[in-house]
Short mmCIF file of C-alpha atoms and ligand atoms in Angstrom, two decimals:
data_model
loop_
_atom_site.label_atom_id
_atom_site.label_comp_id
_atom_site.label_asym_id
_atom_site.label_seq_id
_atom_site.Cartn_x
_atom_site.Cartn_y
_atom_site.Cartn_z
CA MET A 1 -122.11 121.49 30.65
CA ALA A 2 -118.77 122.66 29.16
CA HIS A 3 -118.96 125.80 26.90
CA ASP A 4 -118.40 124.24 23.53
CA GLU A 5 -120.97 121.66 23.58
CA THR A 6 -124.28 122.54 21.79
CA PRO A 7 -126.93 121.72 23.74
CA LYS A 8 -129.85 119.95 22.51
CA VAL A 9 -132.60 122.64 22.34
CA SER A 10 -136.40 122.86 21.27
CA MET A 11 -137.77 124.96 19.09
CA GLU A 12 -140.19 126.76 22.12
CA ASP A 13 -136.77 127.71 23.78
CA ILE A 14 -135.45 129.34 20.63
CA ILE A 15 -139.28 130.80 19.48
CA SER A 16 -139.32 132.28 22.54
CA LEU A 17 -135.84 133.69 22.83
CA CYS A 18 -136.74 134.97 19.42
CA LYS A 19 -139.93 136.83 20.75
CA ARG A 20 -138.29 137.72 24.38
CA ARG A 21 -135.23 139.59 22.77
CA GLY A 22 -137.44 140.96 19.41
CA PHE A 23 -135.75 138.43 16.65
CA ILE A 24 -139.46 136.96 15.60
CA TYR A 25 -142.71 138.00 16.03
CA GLN A 26 -145.11 136.08 15.40
CA GLY A 27 -146.80 138.06 11.91
CA SER A 28 -150.39 139.48 13.04
CA GLU A 29 -150.36 138.96 16.73
CA ILE A 30 -153.00 141.23 17.92
CA TYR A 31 -154.86 139.38 15.27
CA GLY A 32 -154.14 135.83 16.39
CA GLY A 33 -152.07 135.54 14.05
CA LEU A 34 -151.78 134.27 10.08
CA ALA A 35 -150.43 130.84 9.94
CA GLY A 36 -146.60 130.74 7.82
CA THR A 37 -145.80 134.62 8.10
CA TRP A 38 -143.33 135.78 10.72
CA ASP A 39 -142.49 139.30 11.73
CA TYR A 40 -138.77 140.38 11.90
CA GLY A 41 -137.88 142.40 15.14
CA PRO A 42 -134.66 145.00 15.57
CA LEU A 43 -132.43 142.18 15.97
CA GLY A 44 -133.50 139.49 13.58
CA VAL A 45 -133.39 142.32 11.24
CA MET A 46 -129.98 142.82 11.49
CA LEU A 47 -129.09 139.25 11.88
CA LYS A 48 -130.67 139.16 8.38
CA ASP A 49 -129.03 141.81 7.15
CA SER A 50 -125.39 140.47 8.46
CA ILE A 51 -125.80 136.94 6.63
CA LYS A 52 -126.84 138.90 3.47
CA ARG A 53 -124.44 140.92 3.05
CA LEU A 54 -121.63 137.76 3.72
CA TRP A 55 -123.86 136.02 1.11
CA TRP A 56 -123.28 138.89 -1.23
CA LYS A 57 -119.39 139.43 -0.53
CA ARG A 58 -118.90 136.11 -0.77
CA PHE A 59 -120.68 135.89 -4.68
CA VAL A 60 -121.43 138.79 -6.07
CA ASP A 61 -118.93 141.61 -4.68
CA ASP A 62 -116.00 139.19 -4.26
CA ARG A 63 -116.30 137.87 -7.90
CA LEU A 64 -115.71 139.38 -10.95
CA ASP A 65 -118.32 136.93 -13.08
CA MET A 66 -121.40 137.64 -10.64
CA TYR A 67 -124.38 140.47 -11.88
CA GLY A 68 -126.56 141.38 -8.94
CA VAL A 69 -129.95 142.15 -9.36
CA ASP A 70 -133.30 143.13 -8.07
CA ALA A 71 -136.07 142.04 -10.19
CA ALA A 72 -139.61 142.87 -9.70
CA LEU A 73 -141.82 140.84 -7.08
CA LEU A 74 -144.52 140.61 -9.90
CA MET A 75 -144.08 139.78 -13.03
CA ASN A 76 -146.11 138.84 -16.47
CA PRO A 77 -148.01 135.69 -15.88
CA LYS A 78 -146.24 134.06 -19.24
CA VAL A 79 -143.45 134.04 -17.02
CA TRP A 80 -144.79 131.36 -15.05
CA VAL A 81 -146.81 129.43 -17.98
CA ALA A 82 -143.27 129.09 -19.57
CA SER A 83 -141.25 128.31 -16.14
CA GLY A 84 -143.68 125.73 -16.14
CA HIS A 85 -145.13 126.21 -12.29
CA VAL A 86 -148.72 126.88 -13.66
CA GLY A 87 -148.77 123.67 -15.00
CA GLY A 88 -146.72 122.03 -12.41
CA PHE A 89 -146.10 123.47 -8.70
CA ALA A 90 -148.04 121.88 -6.90
CA ASP A 91 -147.49 119.08 -3.66
CA PRO A 92 -149.91 116.67 -3.02
CA LEU A 93 -152.47 117.36 -0.68
CA VAL A 94 -154.27 115.52 1.38
CA GLU A 95 -157.77 116.22 4.03
CA ASP A 96 -158.48 114.29 7.37
CA LEU A 97 -161.81 113.77 6.20
CA LYS A 98 -163.74 113.95 9.33
CA THR A 99 -161.51 117.73 10.12
CA LYS A 100 -161.29 119.36 7.11
CA LYS A 101 -158.07 119.84 7.48
CA ARG A 102 -155.02 119.49 4.96
CA TYR A 103 -152.00 118.31 4.98
CA ARG A 104 -149.06 117.24 2.28
CA ALA A 105 -149.44 113.94 1.81
CA ASP A 106 -145.68 113.25 1.89
CA HIS A 107 -144.98 114.04 4.84
CA LEU A 108 -147.84 111.50 6.45
CA LEU A 109 -146.54 108.95 4.63
CA GLU A 110 -142.85 109.50 5.64
CA GLU A 111 -143.97 109.66 8.91
CA ALA A 112 -145.64 106.73 8.68
CA GLY A 113 -141.99 105.26 8.05
CA LEU A 114 -143.12 104.98 4.55
CA ASN A 115 -141.41 106.27 0.95
CA PRO A 116 -143.35 108.53 -1.45
CA ALA A 117 -140.18 110.10 -3.17
CA GLY A 118 -141.33 110.00 -7.32
CA LYS A 119 -144.47 108.77 -6.64
CA THR A 120 -147.95 109.47 -8.27
CA PRO A 121 -151.39 111.30 -6.55
CA ALA A 122 -153.28 107.77 -7.42
CA GLU A 123 -149.51 105.80 -6.07
CA MET A 124 -150.18 107.43 -2.78
CA THR A 125 -153.85 106.32 -2.51
CA GLU A 126 -153.20 103.63 -2.25
CA MET A 127 -149.77 103.83 0.19
CA ILE A 128 -152.47 105.67 2.19
CA SER A 129 -154.53 102.82 1.68
CA ILE A 130 -152.95 99.69 2.26
CA ASN A 131 -151.14 100.86 4.94
CA ALA A 132 -153.81 102.15 6.61
CA VAL A 133 -152.20 105.24 7.15
CA LYS A 134 -154.03 108.03 9.22
CA SER A 135 -154.10 111.63 9.61
CA PRO A 136 -152.15 113.15 12.46
CA GLU A 137 -155.65 113.52 14.77
CA GLY A 138 -156.05 109.46 14.04
CA ASN A 139 -159.24 110.09 11.47
CA PRO A 140 -159.33 108.50 7.57
CA LEU A 141 -157.82 110.66 4.88
CA GLY A 142 -159.33 111.21 1.69
CA ASP A 143 -157.40 111.44 -1.78
CA VAL A 144 -154.05 112.56 -2.26
CA ARG A 145 -154.33 115.33 -5.04
CA GLN A 146 -152.12 117.72 -6.25
CA PHE A 147 -152.60 121.39 -4.84
CA ASN A 148 -150.80 124.44 -7.00
CA MET A 149 -148.39 126.62 -4.81
CA MET A 150 -148.87 129.67 -6.10
CA PHE A 151 -150.72 133.12 -5.38
CA LYS A 152 -152.86 133.91 -7.43
CA THR A 153 -153.80 137.64 -7.56
CA ASN A 154 -155.22 140.23 -9.74
CA ILE A 155 -153.47 143.10 -11.78
CA GLY A 156 -155.03 146.77 -11.77
CA ALA A 157 -159.05 147.00 -11.16
CA ILE A 158 -161.17 144.65 -12.66
CA GLU A 159 -160.71 140.98 -11.39
CA SER A 160 -160.56 138.65 -14.28
CA GLU A 161 -159.08 135.85 -15.78
CA GLU A 162 -156.93 137.54 -17.99
CA ASN A 163 -154.87 139.92 -15.39
CA ILE A 164 -154.32 136.94 -13.43
CA SER A 165 -150.65 137.03 -12.24
CA TYR A 166 -148.65 134.83 -8.88
CA LEU A 167 -146.80 136.21 -6.34
CA ARG A 168 -143.75 135.01 -7.53
CA PRO A 169 -142.92 131.44 -5.52
CA GLU A 170 -138.76 131.54 -6.45
CA THR A 171 -136.73 134.44 -7.11
CA ALA A 172 -134.92 132.11 -10.26
CA GLN A 173 -137.49 133.60 -12.89
CA GLY A 174 -136.29 137.44 -12.01
CA MET A 175 -132.81 136.52 -13.17
CA PHE A 176 -133.68 134.30 -15.61
CA VAL A 177 -136.11 137.41 -17.74
CA ASN A 178 -133.00 139.28 -17.33
CA PHE A 179 -130.26 137.30 -19.43
CA LYS A 180 -130.69 139.14 -22.23
CA ASN A 181 -130.53 142.82 -20.52
CA ILE A 182 -127.22 141.62 -18.41
CA GLN A 183 -126.41 140.29 -22.19
CA ASP A 184 -126.64 143.98 -23.98
CA THR A 185 -125.89 145.45 -21.02
CA PHE A 186 -122.03 143.82 -19.81
CA HIS A 187 -121.77 141.57 -22.95
CA PRO A 188 -119.77 138.98 -20.39
CA LYS A 189 -118.42 135.84 -20.74
CA LEU A 190 -119.36 132.93 -20.14
CA PRO A 191 -118.73 131.96 -17.52
CA PHE A 192 -121.30 133.93 -15.56
CA GLY A 193 -123.37 134.32 -13.41
CA MET A 194 -126.64 136.40 -12.12
CA ALA A 195 -127.72 136.55 -8.26
CA GLN A 196 -130.50 138.11 -6.58
CA ILE A 197 -131.65 138.82 -3.18
CA GLY A 198 -135.82 139.25 -2.34
CA LYS A 199 -139.13 137.72 -0.93
CA ALA A 200 -140.39 134.08 -2.35
CA PHE A 201 -144.16 132.97 -1.72
CA ARG A 202 -145.77 129.87 -1.54
CA ASN A 203 -149.19 128.87 -0.13
CA GLU A 204 -147.91 125.84 1.68
CA ILE A 205 -150.25 123.06 3.23
CA ALA A 206 -149.14 122.86 6.04
CA PRO A 207 -147.04 125.63 7.80
CA ARG A 208 -145.09 124.90 9.99
CA ASP A 209 -141.58 124.62 12.27
CA PHE A 210 -141.13 128.06 12.57
CA VAL A 211 -139.94 130.25 9.62
CA PHE A 212 -138.63 126.91 8.44
CA ARG A 213 -141.50 125.86 6.47
CA VAL A 214 -143.23 129.71 5.73
CA ARG A 215 -145.92 130.72 3.35
CA GLU A 216 -143.60 134.60 2.76
CA PHE A 217 -140.06 133.65 3.13
CA GLU A 218 -136.18 135.14 1.78
CA GLN A 219 -134.45 133.19 -0.56
CA MET A 220 -131.09 134.43 -2.05
CA GLU A 221 -129.77 132.49 -5.21
CA ILE A 222 -127.69 132.64 -8.34
CA GLU A 223 -128.38 131.38 -11.67
CA TYR A 224 -124.46 131.09 -12.92
CA PHE A 225 -124.54 130.72 -16.97
CA VAL A 226 -122.15 127.79 -18.63
CA LYS A 227 -120.93 126.29 -21.21
CA PRO A 228 -123.09 123.09 -21.17
CA THR A 229 -119.79 120.79 -21.71
CA GLU A 230 -117.91 122.19 -18.10
CA TRP A 231 -121.74 122.59 -15.54
CA ARG A 232 -119.30 119.13 -13.95
CA ASP A 233 -116.58 121.32 -12.90
CA ILE A 234 -118.59 124.41 -12.24
CA PHE A 235 -121.41 122.36 -10.32
CA GLU A 236 -118.13 121.18 -8.72
CA SER A 237 -116.84 124.20 -7.60
CA PHE A 238 -120.54 125.74 -5.87
CA ARG A 239 -120.77 122.52 -4.35
CA LYS A 240 -117.79 123.63 -2.15
CA GLU A 241 -118.94 127.55 -1.98
CA VAL A 242 -121.64 126.62 -0.31
CA TRP A 243 -119.98 124.66 2.92
CA ASN A 244 -117.15 127.85 2.52
CA PHE A 245 -120.01 130.61 3.03
CA ILE A 246 -121.89 128.13 5.74
CA LYS A 247 -118.23 129.19 7.74
CA ASP A 248 -118.95 132.66 7.25
CA ILE A 249 -121.74 132.70 9.71
CA GLY A 250 -120.46 130.72 12.40
CA LEU A 251 -123.06 127.33 11.33
CA GLU A 252 -121.73 123.33 12.43
CA GLU A 253 -119.76 121.17 9.37
CA SER A 254 -120.42 118.36 11.28
CA LYS A 255 -124.41 119.54 11.05
CA LEU A 256 -124.66 119.83 7.16
CA HIS A 257 -125.31 116.73 4.89
CA GLU A 258 -125.52 116.13 1.56
CA LEU A 259 -128.07 114.66 0.23
CA GLU A 260 -128.13 113.78 -3.76
CA ILE A 261 -131.57 113.45 -5.49
CA GLY A 262 -132.55 110.72 -7.15
CA ASP A 263 -133.43 109.85 -11.29
CA GLY A 264 -137.18 110.33 -10.37
CA ASP A 265 -137.33 112.81 -7.34
CA ARG A 266 -135.69 115.86 -9.37
CA ALA A 267 -137.81 119.30 -9.68
CA HIS A 268 -138.95 118.93 -14.14
CA TYR A 269 -136.25 121.55 -14.70
CA SER A 270 -133.57 119.36 -12.57
CA ALA A 271 -130.61 117.05 -14.28
CA ARG A 272 -128.86 116.99 -11.20
CA THR A 273 -129.41 118.86 -7.71
CA ILE A 274 -127.30 118.20 -4.40
CA ASP A 275 -129.85 118.84 -1.04
CA PHE A 276 -127.90 120.65 1.88
CA GLU A 277 -129.13 119.40 4.77
CA TYR A 278 -129.09 120.26 8.18
CA ASP A 279 -129.42 119.09 11.77
CA PHE A 280 -132.27 121.15 12.96
CA PRO A 281 -133.68 120.70 16.16
CA PHE A 282 -137.00 118.95 14.92
CA GLY A 283 -134.27 116.33 12.45
CA LYS A 284 -132.21 116.74 9.26
CA LYS A 285 -134.22 118.96 6.75
CA GLU A 286 -133.28 121.06 3.28
CA LEU A 287 -131.70 123.69 4.54
CA TYR A 288 -130.28 124.46 0.46
CA GLY A 289 -130.14 123.67 -2.63
CA LEU A 290 -127.76 122.80 -5.86
CA ALA A 291 -129.25 121.86 -9.10
CA TYR A 292 -127.93 121.39 -12.07
CA ARG A 293 -131.30 123.21 -14.70
CA THR A 294 -129.61 122.61 -18.16
CA ASP A 295 -130.98 125.35 -20.86
CA PHE A 296 -134.54 124.24 -19.43
CA ASP A 297 -135.20 127.95 -18.38
CA LEU A 298 -133.87 130.19 -20.97
CA LYS A 299 -134.85 127.47 -23.70
CA ALA A 300 -138.50 127.94 -22.72
CA HIS A 301 -138.46 131.97 -22.07
CA ALA A 302 -137.05 132.08 -25.31
CA GLU A 303 -140.14 129.66 -26.50
CA GLY A 304 -142.16 131.93 -24.29
CA SER A 305 -141.42 135.10 -25.89
CA LYS A 306 -140.06 134.05 -28.63
CA VAL A 307 -137.02 136.83 -27.91
CA ASP A 308 -133.73 135.44 -28.97
CA LEU A 309 -131.97 133.94 -25.69
CA SER A 310 -128.99 132.32 -27.29
CA TYR A 311 -125.35 133.55 -26.83
CA PHE A 312 -122.58 133.88 -28.96
CA ASP A 313 -119.50 132.09 -28.67
CA GLU A 314 -116.82 134.03 -29.90
CA GLU A 315 -113.70 130.98 -29.49
CA ASN A 316 -116.14 128.33 -31.52
CA LYS A 317 -117.89 130.87 -33.53
CA GLU A 318 -121.30 128.98 -32.49
CA ARG A 319 -124.44 130.43 -31.34
CA TYR A 320 -126.50 128.16 -28.30
CA ILE A 321 -128.25 128.04 -25.43
CA PRO A 322 -126.07 128.38 -22.33
CA HIS A 323 -126.39 125.73 -19.33
CA CYS A 324 -127.35 126.92 -15.63
CA ILE A 325 -125.60 126.14 -12.68
CA GLU A 326 -129.11 127.33 -9.24
CA PRO A 327 -127.67 127.74 -6.02
CA SER A 328 -130.43 128.02 -4.16
CA PHE A 329 -130.13 129.12 -0.09
CA GLY A 330 -133.40 129.89 1.94
CA LEU A 331 -132.81 133.01 4.53
CA ASP A 332 -135.01 131.87 6.75
CA ARG A 333 -134.11 128.55 7.37
CA THR A 334 -129.92 130.21 7.57
CA ILE A 335 -131.41 132.37 10.07
CA LEU A 336 -133.11 129.30 12.11
CA ALA A 337 -130.43 126.81 11.81
CA VAL A 338 -128.00 129.78 12.78
CA LEU A 339 -130.05 130.27 16.39
CA ALA A 340 -130.85 126.48 16.90
CA THR A 341 -126.57 126.64 16.38
CA ALA A 342 -125.98 129.01 18.79
CA TYR A 343 -128.18 128.73 21.55
CA ARG A 344 -126.55 127.79 24.78
CA THR A 345 -127.51 127.73 28.05
CA ASP A 346 -125.04 127.02 31.26
CA ASN A 347 -124.54 127.86 34.51
CA LEU A 348 -122.57 130.98 35.29
CA GLY A 349 -121.39 131.92 38.99
CA GLY A 350 -124.71 130.32 40.23
CA GLU A 351 -126.85 131.83 37.69
CA GLU A 352 -128.58 129.92 35.15
CA ARG A 353 -128.54 131.56 32.17
CA VAL A 354 -129.30 131.36 28.48
CA TYR A 355 -126.66 133.42 26.21
CA LEU A 356 -126.46 132.77 21.87
CA LYS A 357 -122.78 131.66 21.03
CA LEU A 358 -123.31 134.10 17.48
CA SER A 359 -120.31 134.40 14.94
CA PRO A 360 -119.64 138.12 16.48
CA ALA A 361 -119.62 137.86 11.60
CA VAL A 362 -123.39 138.06 11.89
CA ALA A 363 -124.24 138.62 15.88
CA PRO A 364 -126.55 142.23 16.40
CA TYR A 365 -124.10 143.49 18.54
CA THR A 366 -120.79 142.51 18.67
CA ILE A 367 -119.68 144.94 21.50
CA ALA A 368 -122.16 146.72 24.47
CA VAL A 369 -121.03 149.83 25.78
CA PHE A 370 -122.41 150.16 29.83
CA PRO A 371 -121.98 153.14 32.60
CA LEU A 372 -121.60 151.11 35.85
CA LEU A 373 -124.43 152.96 37.00
CA LYS A 374 -127.31 154.78 35.11
CA ASN A 375 -128.27 158.11 37.90
CA LYS A 376 -123.87 159.20 37.90
CA GLU A 377 -124.10 161.65 35.04
CA ALA A 378 -120.37 161.68 34.63
CA LEU A 379 -120.35 158.01 34.10
CA THR A 380 -123.22 158.15 31.72
CA HIS A 381 -121.26 160.84 29.35
CA LYS A 382 -118.25 158.83 29.89
CA ALA A 383 -120.02 155.77 28.64
CA LYS A 384 -121.01 158.22 25.70
CA GLU A 385 -118.34 158.88 25.34
CA VAL A 386 -116.61 155.12 24.71
CA TRP A 387 -119.96 154.17 22.55
CA LYS A 388 -119.39 156.92 19.87
CA THR A 389 -115.38 156.18 19.87
CA LEU A 390 -115.14 152.42 18.91
CA ARG A 391 -118.45 153.47 15.71
CA ASP A 392 -116.12 155.95 14.81
CA ILE A 393 -113.25 152.90 14.83
CA ALA A 394 -116.20 150.45 13.67
CA ALA A 395 -116.94 152.58 10.70
CA GLY A 396 -113.25 152.89 9.53
CA LYS A 397 -113.11 148.99 9.69
CA GLY A 398 -115.86 148.46 7.41
CA ILE A 399 -118.32 147.59 10.48
CA SER A 400 -121.71 148.85 10.43
CA SER A 401 -121.35 151.68 13.52
CA ALA A 402 -125.26 150.49 14.99
CA LYS A 403 -122.80 146.95 15.43
CA ILE A 404 -121.77 149.57 18.52
CA THR A 405 -125.01 149.14 20.96
CA TYR A 406 -125.45 151.04 24.17
CA ASP A 407 -127.43 150.15 27.06
CA GLU A 408 -128.23 152.18 30.58
CA VAL A 409 -131.13 150.21 30.98
CA GLY A 410 -131.52 147.76 34.72
CA SER A 411 -128.82 146.60 36.84
CA ILE A 412 -125.49 145.94 34.88
CA GLY A 413 -126.27 141.72 35.39
CA LYS A 414 -129.50 142.37 34.09
CA ARG A 415 -127.30 144.15 31.46
CA TYR A 416 -125.14 140.95 30.95
CA ARG A 417 -128.30 138.50 30.01
CA ARG A 418 -129.86 140.74 27.92
CA GLN A 419 -126.48 140.77 25.79
CA ASP A 420 -125.87 137.27 25.73
CA GLU A 421 -128.91 135.94 25.27
CA VAL A 422 -128.39 138.66 21.65
CA GLY A 423 -125.23 136.63 21.03
CA THR A 424 -123.18 140.26 21.73
CA PRO A 425 -119.31 138.87 21.61
CA MET A 426 -118.15 141.59 24.16
CA CYS A 427 -119.80 144.22 26.33
CA VAL A 428 -117.55 147.25 27.87
CA THR A 429 -118.23 149.19 30.85
CA VAL A 430 -117.56 152.67 32.37
CA ASP A 431 -116.78 152.39 35.62
CA PHE A 432 -115.11 155.49 38.35
CA ASP A 433 -111.76 153.24 37.24
CA THR A 434 -112.68 154.91 33.75
CA LEU A 435 -112.92 158.25 35.07
CA GLU A 436 -109.76 158.42 37.47
CA LYS A 437 -107.61 155.76 35.16
CA GLY A 438 -108.82 156.06 32.02
CA THR A 439 -109.82 151.98 31.75
CA VAL A 440 -112.30 149.79 31.04
CA THR A 441 -114.26 146.24 32.23
CA VAL A 442 -114.25 144.56 28.99
CA ARG A 443 -116.43 140.34 29.52
CA ASP A 444 -115.92 137.99 27.28
CA ARG A 445 -119.69 136.63 26.45
CA ASP A 446 -119.29 132.42 26.33
CA THR A 447 -117.09 132.38 28.77
CA GLY A 448 -118.52 135.71 31.13
CA GLU A 449 -114.66 136.50 31.88
CA GLN A 450 -113.60 139.98 32.54
CA LYS A 451 -110.02 141.99 31.98
CA VAL A 452 -109.25 145.42 32.63
CA VAL A 453 -108.45 147.74 29.29
CA LYS A 454 -107.05 151.02 28.74
CA VAL A 455 -109.41 153.05 26.65
CA GLU A 456 -106.94 153.41 23.75
CA ASP A 457 -106.63 150.20 23.41
CA LEU A 458 -110.80 148.91 22.57
CA ALA A 459 -109.47 149.47 18.73
CA THR A 460 -108.08 145.70 19.25
CA LEU A 461 -111.48 144.57 19.88
CA LEU A 462 -111.93 144.58 17.32
P1 ATP B 1 -138.82 121.53 0.67
O1 ATP B 1 -138.71 120.39 -0.13
O2 ATP B 1 -138.46 121.78 2.33
O3 ATP B 1 -140.37 121.96 0.63
P2 ATP B 1 -137.69 122.56 -1.99
O4 ATP B 1 -137.00 121.51 -2.61
O5 ATP B 1 -139.51 123.29 -2.06
O6 ATP B 1 -137.97 122.59 -0.22
P3 ATP B 1 -136.75 125.70 -3.52
O7 ATP B 1 -137.35 124.94 -4.38
O8 ATP B 1 -135.22 124.05 -3.13
O9 ATP B 1 -136.73 124.19 -1.93
O10 ATP B 1 -136.36 126.02 -2.71
C1 ATP B 1 -134.65 126.88 -2.54
C2 ATP B 1 -134.63 126.99 -1.29
O11 ATP B 1 -136.07 127.78 -0.53
C3 ATP B 1 -134.95 125.92 -0.72
O12 ATP B 1 -133.78 124.86 0.03
C4 ATP B 1 -135.32 126.33 1.30
O13 ATP B 1 -134.41 126.96 1.23
C5 ATP B 1 -135.98 127.78 0.66
N1 ATP B 1 -137.26 127.77 1.06
C6 ATP B 1 -138.65 126.86 0.43
N2 ATP B 1 -139.33 126.43 0.42
C7 ATP B 1 -139.84 127.52 2.22
C8 ATP B 1 -140.38 127.60 2.75
N3 ATP B 1 -142.15 127.47 2.46
N4 ATP B 1 -140.16 128.23 3.67
C9 ATP B 1 -138.94 129.37 4.29
N5 ATP B 1 -137.79 128.58 3.00
C10 ATP B 1 -138.18 127.61 1.79
#
């Protein structure tokens, strides 16, 4: 296969590589797991961190109109009443009457070739009955009912109705409730935005597809406040920024598709939504969302809290509640898209191999340094010296020194395979020529080609 082709990769291949190489493990694995939870291992943490940094750079650091926050996960329950989540954050649930297993009714209808968009639970029940839709096990299904996806918990020592709170199902509300704080502290003029990266929890009826649909995940969200008359242009600019961001992290533009959500199908707060879908190994599914939330949230929180959340427009001498554009990025879905896009197999020098063609911007390691032999003190000593030099050069260029790794375990061939599988773009081998002539061998991940480079020229690799 040519090096640039993306092969069809199976989810099993990706899950297996993630476990084998320490990217992602099943949550609570030694106890048999916990559905809808996954634990990120050392390489997964590094990949996640690179993606978060690139997102924060594009959307916060490189702009003057964005304010970062890190709000508490637990919020006053009145937040979720005002936001509409207590009343309406529900998915349609249907039960297999024989096994009692629960499924998303809309997903079963879609899989049966029907369109459940905009349908009420009663209408979905009717569709199931007319079309004789069965559970995946082939059993009859019960009535469709709404199931609230928020995880409930109790705050404090006593369990009672009064002290119920929820694990946040989105990071967005943590920003709306801080709108006044940001205004009072920084006095920003419209348009301006708030950004946050953090965990969100949803009691998904049927978690599936690895980290695509999970019960605990991370979001990277922006609430961008605008004059009501200016929402269209700003919506367009964020639309372009989504495409720019996927290029930052090495996703393929040809795999990203925009889906304009129709009137009956949008969330309760939205007057316009575009879903950004990506070609995952299991089909085209939502990666990100872009919504025009109008003044719904600030208005709802102003009413709920009895605190004025309006903005005084000095230019026009008028006071109003700003409108809001929300680009929402799921981090775990991003990780899956990045891994699935990068996964490659080929035959290198007569040997089958798997490698991740990750962009150097997100690869956990940029360079791996090896001594040719691990039992030759002169070689390991020199290799560690080269490793340290490269770390210093990286740090000087604003690249985390953790991106330069050192490996002496197993044979050179095994080390190459290992680094290929975690997507390290370059491996630098210190051999006897290094000691005599001051040169090292640099190997390219994608082609396997090797070239001899002077140690002092290594800086150019970064
Ligand atoms: P879906 O229709 O797939 O359930 P959604 O439309 O409910 O997703 P949003 O509420 O728009 O999702 O959430 C914003 C982003 O958060 C999504 O685009 C996605 O990237 C991510 N996300 C939402 N739910 C999950 C989940 N259960 N697991 C992983 N990521 C999620």
